[in-house]
Amino acid sequence: VKPLEEALGNPRTCPHGNPIPSELGEVSEAKSELLTNLSPGERGIITKITEEKHDLLQYLATLGLVPGTSVKIEEKAPFNGPIIVKAMGASYALGRNVASVIWVKKS
C-alpha cells in the first residue's frame, strides 16, 4: 500500500464516488443507475457524479447533491424537460444534461 493511499484510509472511490482501481487494476463498483432512469416517486442514494468538471461539482455540492445523499424524483417534465428532485427537504429542477451525470442506487 502506498503511503498516500494509507493516509487517506485506502479509499475505494474518489470524493465524487468514481471507483479507484486497486494496485492490480481491479475496479469494484456498487450497482447503480442514472438518476434519469428513475420514475416519479422513486428514491435513490447518490453513488457517484461522473462528470468531474469543477463548476458542475461545485454547483451540485451547493445543492447538497453529493454521494451519500438521498433523493426522490418528484416530477419528470415531458419533452426532455427538467427533472424535479427532492433532497434534504428542498426541491431542485435539474436539466437532463445535469441529471444524466448523477448515478444512484435505488432505495
C-alpha positions as a printed Julia matrix, in Angstrom:
107×3 Matrix{Float64}:
   0.0    0.0     0.0
   1.31   3.4    -0.92
   1.74   5.99    1.86
  -0.78   8.42    0.32
  -3.43   5.71   -0.01
  -2.79   4.64    3.56
  -3.01   8.23    4.83
  -6.37   8.62    3.05
  -7.7    5.4     4.58
  -7.37   3.32    1.37
 -10.46   4.77   -0.33
 -12.23   2.69   -2.98
 -13.71   5.81   -4.63
 -12.77   9.42   -5.22
 -14.76  12.09   -3.33
 -17.25  12.15   -6.23
 -17.92   8.41   -5.96
 -15.98   7.22   -9.0
 -14.04   3.98   -8.4
 -10.27   3.96   -7.82
  -8.58   0.87   -9.3
  -6.65  -1.4    -6.96
  -2.9   -1.98   -7.38
  -3.83  -4.85   -9.67
  -6.06  -2.6   -11.77
  -9.28  -4.14  -10.48
 -12.33  -1.9   -10.19
 -15.03  -2.56   -7.62
 -18.22  -0.63   -8.19
 -21.57  -0.62   -6.41
 -24.59  -1.35   -8.61
 -26.18   1.94   -9.6
 -28.09   3.58  -12.42
 -28.6    7.02  -13.87
 -30.86   9.39  -11.97
 -32.69   9.95  -15.26
 -33.82   6.28  -15.22
 -35.87   6.73  -12.05
 -39.6    7.44  -12.29
 -41.59   9.99  -10.27
 -41.97   8.75   -6.7
 -38.84   6.59   -6.79
 -35.97   7.19   -4.39
 -32.26   6.63   -4.55
 -29.0    7.42   -2.86
 -26.41   9.24   -4.95
 -23.44   6.94   -5.54
 -21.32   8.98   -7.95
 -21.06  12.02  -10.21
 -19.37  11.01  -13.44
 -18.73  14.48  -14.88
 -15.88  15.9   -12.8
 -15.93  19.5   -14.05
 -15.22  21.87  -11.18
 -18.13  24.26  -11.8
 -20.67  21.43  -12.07
 -19.34  19.66   -8.96
 -19.4   22.94   -7.05
 -22.99  23.64   -8.16
 -24.18  20.17   -7.13
 -22.33  20.46   -3.81
 -24.08  23.76   -3.02
 -27.4   21.93   -3.51
 -26.2   19.07   -1.33
 -26.36  16.64   -4.25
 -23.24  14.63   -3.44
 -22.55  10.9    -2.96
 -24.46   9.57    0.03
 -27.38  11.99   -0.33
 -30.88  10.52   -0.54
 -33.04  11.9    -3.36
 -36.61  11.42   -4.55
 -37.88  12.08   -8.06
 -40.88  14.37   -7.74
 -41.54  15.07  -11.4
 -40.09  14.48  -14.86
 -41.18  17.11  -17.34
 -42.06  15.77  -20.79
 -40.11  16.51  -23.97
 -36.71  16.24  -22.28
 -37.64  18.91  -19.74
 -36.2   19.21  -16.26
 -36.32  16.58  -13.54
 -37.53  17.8   -10.15
 -35.66  16.09   -7.32
 -36.17  16.46   -3.59
 -33.17  16.21   -1.29
 -32.81  17.22    2.35
 -36.25  18.85    2.38
 -35.71  21.05   -0.69
 -36.74  20.59   -4.32
 -34.46  21.32   -7.27
 -35.09  21.41  -11.02
 -32.22  19.7   -12.81
 -31.71  19.84  -16.55
 -31.43  16.43  -18.19
 -27.77  17.13  -19.01
 -27.01  17.6   -15.3
 -29.2   14.71  -14.13
 -27.5   12.39  -16.65
 -24.17  12.53  -14.78
 -25.68  11.62  -11.4
 -25.78   7.91  -10.55
 -27.97   6.5    -7.78
 -28.7    3.23   -6.03
 -32.46   2.75   -5.71
 -33.64   2.72   -2.12
